[in-house]
Coordinates of N, CA and C in Angstrom, one line a residue:
Chain A
D1 N 0.8 -1.2 0.0 CA 0.0 0.0 0.0 C 0.9 1.3 0.0
I2 N 0.4 2.3 -0.6 CA 1.1 3.6 -0.6 C 0.8 4.3 0.6
Q3 N 1.7 4.7 1.4 CA 1.5 5.4 2.7 C 1.6 6.9 2.4
M4 N 0.6 7.6 2.9 CA 0.6 9.1 2.7 C 0.8 9.7 4.1
T5 N 1.9 10.4 4.2 CA 2.3 11.1 5.4 C 2.1 12.6 5.3
Q6 N 1.1 13.0 6.2 CA 0.7 14.4 6.1 C 1.2 15.1 7.3
S7 N 1.7 16.4 7.1 CA 2.2 17.2 8.3 C 1.8 18.6 8.0
P8 N 1.6 19.4 9.1 CA 1.6 18.9 10.5 C 0.2 18.2 10.8
S9 N 0.1 17.6 11.9 CA -1.2 16.9 12.3 C -2.2 18.0 12.8
S10 N -1.7 19.1 13.3 CA -2.6 20.2 13.7 C -1.8 21.5 13.5
L11 N -2.6 22.5 13.4 CA -2.0 23.8 13.0 C -2.9 24.9 13.6
S12 N -2.3 25.9 14.2 CA -3.1 27.0 14.7 C -2.7 28.2 13.9
A13 N -3.7 29.0 13.5 CA -3.5 30.2 12.7 C -4.6 31.2 13.0
S14 N -4.4 32.4 12.4 CA -5.4 33.4 12.6 C -6.0 33.8 11.3
V15 N -7.2 34.4 11.3 CA -7.8 35.0 10.1 C -6.8 35.9 9.4
G16 N -6.6 35.7 8.1 CA -5.7 36.5 7.3 C -4.3 35.9 7.1
D17 N -4.0 34.9 7.9 CA -2.7 34.2 7.8 C -2.7 33.3 6.6
S18 N -1.5 32.9 6.3 CA -1.3 31.8 5.2 C -0.7 30.6 5.9
V19 N -1.1 29.4 5.4 CA -0.6 28.2 5.9 C -0.3 27.2 4.8
T20 N 0.6 26.3 5.1 CA 1.0 25.3 4.1 C 0.9 23.9 4.8
I21 N 0.3 22.9 4.2 CA 0.2 21.6 4.6 C 0.9 20.7 3.6
T22 N 1.7 19.7 4.1 CA 2.5 18.9 3.3 C 2.0 17.5 3.3
C23 N 2.1 16.8 2.2 CA 1.7 15.4 2.1 C 2.9 14.7 1.3
R24 N 3.4 13.6 1.9 CA 4.4 12.9 1.2 C 4.0 11.4 1.0
A25 N 4.2 10.9 -0.2 CA 3.8 9.6 -0.6 C 5.0 8.7 -0.4
S26 N 4.8 7.4 0.0 CA 5.9 6.5 0.2 C 6.5 6.0 -1.1
Q27 N 5.8 6.2 -2.2 CA 6.4 6.0 -3.6 C 5.7 7.0 -4.5
G28 N 6.3 7.1 -5.7 CA 5.8 8.0 -6.7 C 4.4 7.8 -7.1
I29 N 3.6 8.9 -7.1 CA 2.2 8.8 -7.5 C 1.9 9.7 -8.6
A30 N 2.9 10.1 -9.4 CA 2.7 11.1 -10.4 C 2.0 12.3 -9.8
N31 N 0.8 12.7 -10.4 CA 0.1 13.8 -9.8 C -1.3 13.4 -9.4
Y32 N -1.5 12.1 -9.1 CA -2.8 11.5 -8.7 C -3.0 11.9 -7.2
L33 N -3.1 13.1 -6.9 CA -3.2 13.6 -5.5 C -4.3 14.6 -5.4
S34 N -5.2 14.4 -4.5 CA -6.3 15.4 -4.3 C -6.3 15.8 -2.8
W35 N -6.9 17.0 -2.6 CA -7.0 17.5 -1.2 C -8.5 17.8 -0.9
Y36 N -8.9 17.5 0.3 CA -10.3 17.6 0.7 C -10.4 18.4 2.0
Q37 N -11.5 19.0 2.2 CA -11.8 19.8 3.4 C -12.9 19.1 4.1
F38 N -12.7 18.8 5.4 CA -13.8 18.1 6.2 C -14.2 19.1 7.3
I39 N -15.5 19.4 7.3 CA -16.1 20.2 8.4 C -17.2 19.3 9.0
P40 N -17.2 19.2 10.3 CA -18.2 18.3 11.0 C -19.6 18.7 10.6
G41 N -20.4 17.7 10.3 CA -21.8 18.0 9.9 C -22.1 18.4 8.5
K42 N -21.0 18.5 7.7 CA -21.1 18.8 6.3 C -20.4 17.7 5.4
A43 N -20.9 17.7 4.2 CA -20.2 16.7 3.3 C -18.8 17.2 3.0
P44 N -17.8 16.3 3.0 CA -16.5 16.7 2.6 C -16.5 17.3 1.2
K45 N -15.5 18.2 1.0 CA -15.4 19.0 -0.2 C -14.1 18.8 -0.9
L46 N -14.1 18.6 -2.2 CA -12.9 18.5 -3.0 C -12.4 19.9 -3.2
L47 N -11.1 20.1 -2.9 CA -10.5 21.4 -3.1 C -9.6 21.4 -4.3
I48 N -8.7 20.5 -4.4 CA -7.6 20.4 -5.4 C -7.6 19.0 -5.9
Y49 N -7.4 18.9 -7.3 CA -7.2 17.6 -7.9 C -6.1 17.6 -8.9
I50 N -5.6 16.5 -9.2 CA -4.4 16.4 -10.1 C -3.3 17.3 -9.5
A51 N -3.2 17.2 -8.2 CA -2.1 18.0 -7.4 C -2.3 19.5 -7.4
S52 N -2.7 20.1 -8.5 CA -2.6 21.5 -8.5 C -3.9 22.2 -9.2
S53 N -4.8 21.4 -9.6 CA -6.0 22.0 -10.3 C -7.1 22.3 -9.2
L54 N -7.6 23.5 -9.3 CA -8.6 24.0 -8.4 C -10.0 23.6 -8.8
Q55 N -10.7 22.9 -7.9 CA -12.0 22.4 -8.2 C -12.9 23.7 -8.4
T56 N -13.9 23.5 -9.3 CA -14.8 24.6 -9.6 C -15.5 25.0 -8.3
G57 N -15.5 26.4 -8.2 CA -16.2 26.9 -7.0 C -15.4 27.1 -5.8
V58 N -14.2 26.6 -5.8 CA -13.3 26.7 -4.6 C -12.5 28.0 -4.8
P59 N -12.5 28.8 -3.7 CA -11.8 30.1 -3.8 C -10.3 30.0 -4.2
S60 N -9.8 30.9 -4.9 CA -8.4 30.9 -5.4 C -7.4 31.1 -4.2
R61 N -7.9 31.3 -3.0 CA -7.0 31.3 -1.9 C -6.3 29.9 -1.6
F62 N -7.0 28.9 -2.2 CA -6.5 27.5 -2.1 C -5.6 27.2 -3.3
S63 N -4.5 26.6 -3.0 CA -3.6 26.2 -4.2 C -2.8 25.0 -3.8
G64 N -2.5 24.2 -4.8 CA -1.8 22.9 -4.5 C -0.6 22.8 -5.5
S65 N 0.4 22.1 -5.1 CA 1.6 21.9 -5.9 C 2.2 20.6 -5.6
G66 N 3.1 20.2 -6.5 CA 3.9 19.0 -6.2 C 3.7 17.9 -7.3
S67 N 4.5 16.9 -7.2 CA 4.4 15.8 -8.2 C 5.4 14.7 -7.6
G68 N 5.0 13.5 -8.0 CA 5.9 12.4 -7.5 C 5.6 12.0 -6.1
T69 N 6.4 12.5 -5.1 CA 6.2 12.1 -3.8 C 5.9 13.2 -2.8
H70 N 6.1 14.4 -3.2 CA 6.0 15.6 -2.3 C 4.9 16.6 -2.8
F71 N 4.0 16.9 -2.0 CA 2.8 17.7 -2.4 C 2.5 18.7 -1.3
T72 N 2.0 19.9 -1.6 CA 1.6 20.9 -0.6 C 0.3 21.5 -1.0
L73 N -0.4 21.8 0.1 CA -1.7 22.6 0.0 C -1.4 23.9 0.7
T74 N -1.6 25.0 0.0 CA -1.4 26.3 0.6 C -2.7 27.1 0.7
I75 N -3.0 27.7 1.8 CA -4.2 28.5 1.9 C -3.8 29.9 2.3
T76 N -4.1 30.9 1.5 CA -3.7 32.2 1.9 C -4.9 33.0 2.4
N77 N -4.7 34.1 3.1 CA -5.7 34.9 3.6 C -6.8 34.1 4.3
L78 N -6.5 33.3 5.3 CA -7.4 32.4 5.9 C -8.7 33.2 6.3
Q79 N -9.8 32.5 6.1 CA -11.1 33.0 6.5 C -11.7 32.1 7.5
P80 N -12.7 32.5 8.3 CA -13.3 31.7 9.4 C -13.8 30.3 8.8
A81 N -14.3 30.3 7.6 CA -14.8 29.1 7.1 C -13.7 28.0 6.8
D82 N -12.5 28.5 6.8 CA -11.4 27.6 6.4 C -10.9 26.7 7.6
F83 N -11.4 27.0 8.8 CA -10.9 26.2 9.9 C -11.6 24.9 9.9
A84 N -10.9 23.8 9.6 CA -11.5 22.5 9.3 C -10.3 21.5 9.4
I85 N -10.6 20.3 8.9 CA -9.6 19.2 8.8 C -9.4 19.0 7.3
Y86 N -8.1 18.9 7.0 CA -7.7 18.7 5.6 C -7.0 17.4 5.4
Y87 N -7.4 16.7 4.3 CA -6.8 15.4 4.0 C -6.3 15.4 2.6
C88 N -5.1 14.7 2.4 CA -4.7 14.4 1.1 C -5.1 13.0 0.7
Q89 N -5.2 12.7 -0.5 CA -5.6 11.4 -1.0 C -4.8 11.0 -2.3
Q90 N -4.4 9.7 -2.4 CA -3.7 9.3 -3.6 C -4.7 8.3 -4.3
T91 N -4.8 8.5 -5.6 CA -5.7 7.6 -6.4 C -4.8 6.9 -7.5
Y92 N -3.5 6.9 -7.3 CA -2.6 6.3 -8.3 C -2.7 4.8 -8.3
N93 N -2.8 4.3 -7.1 CA -2.8 2.8 -7.0 C -3.9 2.4 -6.0
S94 N -4.4 1.1 -6.2 CA -5.3 0.5 -5.2 C -4.4 -0.2 -4.2
P95 N -4.8 -0.1 -2.9 CA -5.9 0.6 -2.3 C -5.7 2.1 -2.2
I96 N -6.7 2.8 -2.5 CA -6.7 4.3 -2.4 C -6.4 4.6 -0.9
T97 N -5.5 5.5 -0.7 CA -5.1 5.8 0.7 C -5.1 7.4 0.9
F98 N -5.2 7.7 2.2 CA -5.3 9.1 2.6 C -4.2 9.4 3.6
G99 N -3.9 10.7 3.7 CA -3.1 11.2 4.8 C -3.8 11.1 6.1
Q100 N -3.1 11.3 7.2 CA -3.8 11.2 8.5 C -4.6 12.4 8.9
G101 N -4.5 13.5 8.1 CA -5.4 14.7 8.3 C -4.6 15.8 9.0
T102 N -4.9 17.0 8.7 CA -4.4 18.2 9.4 C -5.6 19.0 9.9
R103 N -5.6 19.2 11.3 CA -6.6 20.0 11.9 C -6.2 21.4 11.9
L104 N -6.9 22.3 11.2 CA -6.5 23.7 11.2 C -7.4 24.5 12.2
E105 N -6.8 25.0 13.2 CA -7.6 25.6 14.3 C -7.3 27.1 14.4
I106 N -8.3 27.8 14.9 CA -8.1 29.3 15.1 C -7.1 29.4 16.3
Chain B
Q1 N -28.0 20.1 -8.4 CA -26.8 19.8 -7.5 C -26.9 18.3 -7.0
V2 N -25.8 17.6 -7.3 CA -25.8 16.2 -6.9 C -25.7 16.1 -5.3
Q3 N -26.5 15.3 -4.7 CA -26.4 15.0 -3.3 C -26.4 13.5 -3.0
L4 N -25.6 13.2 -2.0 CA -25.5 11.8 -1.6 C -25.9 11.7 -0.1
Q5 N -26.7 10.7 0.2 CA -27.2 10.5 1.5 C -27.1 9.1 1.9
E6 N -26.3 8.8 3.0 CA -26.2 7.5 3.5 C -27.3 7.2 4.5
S7 N -27.7 5.9 4.5 CA -28.8 5.5 5.5 C -28.6 4.1 5.9
G8 N -29.1 3.7 7.1 CA -29.0 2.4 7.6 C -29.0 2.4 9.1
P9 N -29.0 1.2 9.7 CA -29.0 1.1 11.1 C -27.7 1.7 11.7
G10 N -28.0 2.4 12.8 CA -26.9 3.0 13.5 C -26.2 2.1 14.5
L11 N -26.8 1.0 14.8 CA -26.3 0.0 15.8 C -26.4 -1.4 15.2
V12 N -25.2 -2.1 15.2 CA -25.2 -3.5 14.7 C -24.5 -4.3 15.7
K13 N -25.0 -5.5 15.9 CA -24.4 -6.4 16.9 C -23.1 -7.1 16.3
P14 N -22.2 -7.4 17.2 CA -21.0 -8.1 16.7 C -21.4 -9.4 16.0
S15 N -20.6 -9.8 15.0 CA -20.8 -11.0 14.2 C -21.9 -10.8 13.1
E16 N -22.7 -9.8 13.2 CA -23.8 -9.6 12.2 C -23.3 -8.8 11.0
T17 N -24.2 -8.5 10.1 CA -23.8 -7.8 8.9 C -24.3 -6.4 8.9
L18 N -23.4 -5.5 8.6 CA -23.7 -4.1 8.5 C -24.2 -3.8 7.0
S19 N -25.3 -3.2 6.9 CA -25.9 -2.9 5.6 C -26.3 -1.4 5.5
L20 N -25.7 -0.7 4.5 CA -25.9 0.7 4.3 C -26.3 1.0 2.9
T21 N -27.0 2.0 2.7 CA -27.5 2.5 1.4 C -27.0 3.9 1.2
C22 N -26.6 4.2 0.0 CA -26.2 5.6 -0.4 C -27.2 6.0 -1.5
T23 N -28.1 6.9 -1.3 CA -29.1 7.4 -2.2 C -28.6 8.7 -2.9
V24 N -28.6 8.6 -4.2 CA -28.1 9.8 -5.0 C -29.2 10.6 -5.6
S25 N -29.2 11.9 -5.3 CA -30.3 12.7 -5.9 C -29.6 13.8 -6.7
G26 N -30.3 14.4 -7.7 CA -29.8 15.4 -8.5 C -28.9 15.0 -9.6
G27 N -28.8 13.7 -9.8 CA -28.0 13.1 -10.9 C -28.2 11.6 -10.9
S28 N -27.7 11.0 -12.0 CA -27.8 9.5 -12.2 C -26.6 8.9 -11.7
I29 N -26.7 7.6 -11.2 CA -25.5 6.9 -10.8 C -24.9 6.3 -12.0
S30 N -25.5 6.3 -13.1 CA -25.0 5.7 -14.3 C -23.8 6.6 -14.8
G31 N -22.7 5.9 -15.3 CA -21.6 6.7 -15.8 C -20.5 7.0 -14.8
Y32 N -20.7 6.7 -13.6 CA -19.8 7.1 -12.5 C -19.3 5.8 -11.7
F33 N -18.3 6.1 -10.9 CA -17.8 5.1 -10.0 C -18.3 5.6 -8.6
W34 N -18.5 4.7 -7.7 CA -19.0 5.0 -6.4 C -18.2 4.3 -5.3
S35 N -17.6 5.1 -4.4 CA -16.8 4.5 -3.3 C -17.5 4.6 -2.0
W36 N -17.1 3.6 -1.1 CA -17.5 3.7 0.3 C -16.2 3.9 1.0
I37 N -16.3 4.7 2.1 CA -15.1 5.0 2.9 C -15.6 5.1 4.4
R38 N -14.7 4.9 5.3 CA -15.1 5.0 6.7 C -14.0 5.7 7.5
L39 N -14.5 6.3 8.6 CA -13.6 7.0 9.5 C -13.9 6.5 10.9
P40 N -13.1 5.6 11.4 CA -13.2 5.1 12.8 C -12.9 6.2 13.8
P41 N -13.5 6.2 15.0 CA -13.2 7.3 15.9 C -11.7 7.3 16.3
G42 N -11.1 8.4 16.2 CA -9.7 8.6 16.6 C -8.7 8.0 15.6
K43 N -9.2 7.6 14.4 CA -8.3 7.0 13.5 C -8.4 7.7 12.1
G44 N -7.7 7.2 11.1 CA -7.7 7.8 9.8 C -8.7 7.2 8.9
L45 N -8.9 7.9 7.7 CA -9.8 7.5 6.7 C -9.4 6.2 6.1
E46 N -10.3 5.3 5.9 CA -10.0 4.0 5.3 C -11.0 3.8 4.1
W47 N -10.4 3.6 2.9 CA -11.2 3.3 1.7 C -11.7 1.9 1.8
I48 N -13.0 1.6 1.6 CA -13.5 0.3 1.7 C -13.5 -0.4 0.3
G49 N -14.0 0.4 -0.7 CA -14.0 -0.2 -2.1 C -14.9 0.7 -3.0
Y50 N -14.9 0.3 -4.2 CA -15.8 1.1 -5.2 C -16.4 0.1 -6.2
I51 N -17.5 0.6 -6.8 CA -18.1 -0.1 -7.8 C -18.3 0.9 -9.0
S52 N -18.0 0.3 -10.2 CA -18.2 1.1 -11.4 C -19.6 1.1 -11.9
Y53 N -19.9 2.0 -12.8 CA -21.3 2.0 -13.4 C -21.6 0.7 -14.1
R54 N -20.6 0.0 -14.5 CA -20.9 -1.3 -15.1 C -21.0 -2.5 -14.1
G55 N -20.8 -2.1 -12.8 CA -21.0 -3.1 -11.8 C -19.8 -3.9 -11.4
S56 N -18.6 -3.5 -11.9 CA -17.4 -4.2 -11.5 C -16.9 -3.5 -10.2
T57 N -16.3 -4.3 -9.3 CA -16.0 -3.8 -8.0 C -14.5 -4.0 -7.8
T58 N -13.9 -3.1 -6.9 CA -12.6 -3.2 -6.4 C -12.6 -2.9 -5.0
Y59 N -12.1 -3.8 -4.2 CA -12.1 -3.7 -2.7 C -10.7 -3.5 -2.1
N60 N -10.7 -2.9 -0.9 CA -9.5 -2.8 -0.2 C -9.2 -4.2 0.3
P61 N -7.9 -4.7 0.0 CA -7.6 -6.0 0.4 C -7.8 -6.3 1.9
S62 N -7.7 -5.3 2.7 CA -7.9 -5.4 4.2 C -9.3 -5.8 4.6
L63 N -10.2 -5.6 3.7 CA -11.7 -5.8 4.0 C -12.3 -6.8 2.9
K64 N -11.6 -7.1 1.9 CA -12.1 -7.8 0.7 C -13.0 -9.0 1.1
S65 N -12.5 -9.8 2.1 CA -13.3 -11.0 2.3 C -14.6 -10.8 3.0
R66 N -14.9 -9.5 3.4 CA -16.1 -9.3 4.2 C -17.0 -8.3 3.5
V67 N -16.6 -7.7 2.4 CA -17.3 -6.6 1.8 C -18.0 -7.0 0.5
N68 N -19.2 -6.4 0.3 CA -19.9 -6.4 -1.0 C -20.5 -5.1 -1.3
I69 N -20.2 -4.5 -2.4 CA -20.8 -3.3 -2.9 C -21.6 -3.6 -4.1
S70 N -22.8 -3.0 -4.2 CA -23.7 -3.3 -5.3 C -24.5 -2.0 -5.7
L71 N -25.0 -2.1 -7.0 CA -25.8 -1.0 -7.5 C -27.2 -1.4 -7.6
Q72 N -28.1 -0.4 -7.2 CA -29.5 -0.5 -7.5 C -29.9 0.6 -8.4
T73 N -29.7 0.4 -9.7 CA -29.8 1.5 -10.7 C -31.2 2.1 -10.7
S74 N -32.2 1.3 -10.6 CA -33.6 1.8 -10.7 C -33.9 2.7 -9.6
R75 N -33.2 2.5 -8.5 CA -33.5 3.4 -7.3 C -32.4 4.5 -7.1
N76 N -31.4 4.5 -8.0 CA -30.3 5.4 -7.9 C -29.6 5.3 -6.6
Q77 N -29.3 4.0 -6.2 CA -28.7 3.7 -4.9 C -27.5 2.8 -5.1
I78 N -26.6 2.9 -4.1 CA -25.4 2.1 -4.0 C -25.5 1.5 -2.6
S79 N -25.3 0.2 -2.5 CA -25.4 -0.5 -1.2 C -24.0 -1.0 -0.8
L80 N -23.9 -1.1 0.5 CA -22.7 -1.6 1.2 C -23.1 -2.7 2.2
Q81 N -22.4 -3.8 2.1 CA -22.6 -4.9 3.1 C -21.2 -5.2 3.6
L82 N -21.1 -5.3 5.0 CA -19.9 -5.7 5.6 C -20.3 -6.8 6.6
T83 N -19.8 -8.0 6.4 CA -20.2 -9.1 7.2 C -19.3 -9.3 8.5
S84 N -19.7 -10.1 9.4 CA -19.0 -10.5 10.6 C -18.3 -9.3 11.3
V85 N -19.1 -8.3 11.6 CA -18.5 -7.1 12.1 C -18.1 -7.3 13.6
T86 N -17.1 -6.4 14.0 CA -16.6 -6.4 15.3 C -16.6 -4.9 15.7
A87 N -16.2 -4.7 17.0 CA -16.1 -3.3 17.5 C -15.2 -2.4 16.6
A88 N -14.2 -3.1 16.0 CA -13.3 -2.3 15.1 C -13.9 -1.8 13.9
D89 N -15.1 -2.2 13.6 CA -15.8 -1.7 12.4 C -16.7 -0.5 12.8
T90 N -16.7 -0.1 14.0 CA -17.4 1.1 14.4 C -16.8 2.3 13.7
A91 N -17.6 3.1 13.0 CA -17.0 4.2 12.2 C -18.1 5.0 11.6
V92 N -17.8 6.2 11.1 CA -18.7 7.0 10.2 C -18.4 6.5 8.8
Y93 N -19.5 6.0 8.2 CA -19.4 5.5 6.8 C -20.0 6.5 5.8
S94 N -19.2 6.7 4.8 CA -19.6 7.7 3.8 C -19.5 7.1 2.4
C95 N -20.3 7.6 1.5 CA -20.1 7.3 0.1 C -19.7 8.5 -0.7
A96 N -19.1 8.3 -1.9 CA -18.6 9.4 -2.7 C -18.6 9.0 -4.1
R97 N -18.6 10.0 -5.0 CA -18.7 9.7 -6.5 C -17.3 10.1 -7.1
H98 N -16.9 9.3 -8.1 CA -15.8 9.7 -8.9 C -16.0 9.2 -10.3
A99 N -15.3 9.9 -11.2 CA -15.5 9.6 -12.7 C -14.8 8.3 -13.2
S100 N -13.7 7.9 -12.5 CA -13.0 6.7 -12.9 C -12.2 6.3 -11.7
D101 N -11.5 5.2 -11.9 CA -10.8 4.6 -10.7 C -9.7 5.5 -10.2
G102 N -9.1 6.3 -11.0 CA -8.1 7.2 -10.6 C -8.5 8.7 -10.3
S103 N -9.8 8.9 -10.5 CA -10.3 10.3 -10.4 C -10.5 10.8 -9.0
P104 N -10.5 12.1 -8.8 CA -10.8 12.6 -7.5 C -12.3 12.4 -7.2
W105 N -12.7 12.5 -6.0 CA -14.0 12.3 -5.5 C -14.7 13.6 -5.4
D106 N -15.6 13.9 -6.4 CA -16.2 15.2 -6.4 C -17.4 15.5 -5.6
Y107 N -18.1 14.4 -5.2 CA -19.3 14.6 -4.3 C -19.2 13.5 -3.3
W108 N -19.6 13.9 -2.1 CA -19.6 13.0 -0.9 C -20.9 13.1 -0.2
G109 N -21.2 12.1 0.6 CA -22.3 12.2 1.5 C -21.7 12.7 2.8
Q110 N -22.6 13.1 3.7 CA -22.2 13.6 5.1 C -21.7 12.4 5.9
G111 N -22.1 11.2 5.6 CA -21.7 10.1 6.5 C -22.7 9.7 7.5
T112 N -22.7 8.5 7.9 CA -23.6 8.0 9.0 C -22.7 7.1 9.9
L113 N -23.0 7.3 11.2 CA -22.3 6.6 12.3 C -22.9 5.3 12.5
V114 N -22.0 4.2 12.4 CA -22.5 2.9 12.7 C -21.6 2.4 13.9
T115 N -22.3 2.0 14.9 CA -21.7 1.5 16.1 C -21.9 0.0 16.2
V116 N -20.8 -0.8 16.5 CA -20.9 -2.2 16.6 C -20.9 -2.5 18.1
S117 N -22.0 -3.0 18.6 CA -22.0 -3.3 20.1 C -23.2 -4.2 20.4
S118 N -23.0 -5.0 21.4 CA -24.1 -5.9 21.8 C -25.1 -5.2 22.7

C-alpha cells in the first residue's frame, strides 16, 4: 500500500494568515493527488485535484503543488470558514489511501 | 446539485452484517464510480471499495473477504454490506462519487455513524 504522510497533524493560525500543509507519498504517485476539506456535519469538499487543479467553485486562496512524492496545499488569507480538517488522497494505486489529516484551528 | 445521503442502522451487533445504502439525488448513478469509505473514531480515513457504473468492483484487500458493494440503478442507490462485524468496524461510513478509478471524488455524503455493540 502507498503510505501518505501528512504534516503537521494540527496547526493554529489566525484569520488573514497563510498556511501550508505537506503530504508525502511512500512511492511516486505522479500527480494523482487530491485535497479535501472536512467540516463536521457537512459533506467533505474536494478542493484540489491532479495535485494543482482548483475544483470549480473553490476560492483561489487555495492552491496545490507537487508531483511524484511531495505535495503541498497552501491556503492564503485564511477565512473563518477555512478552519477545518484537511486530508490528502492518492488515487494512483489501489488501495486508495489518505493522509492522517491536518486539523486547522483558530 | 448532486447530493448523496447514507442511510442504515446506527447500531449493529457483533458478528452480524452491516448494511448501508447511499441514495443519490440530482443526478444519475450511471456513468460514474462510487466508493465507500469510513472514519473510525480517533483513526484515519479507510477506503472500503468502489463499484463502477458497469457493476465491476474493487475492494480494499484489508476488507475484501467481508465486503460487498452493489448498485440498484432503478433506485439510484449504492449498497454496502460488511459481514462479521466487530467493534473495530465502528465508524462513520460515507459514500462518494468519482469519474473513474483514478479520479478525485467530487461529491460525498455527510456520512452515517455505525456502532458495533451488543
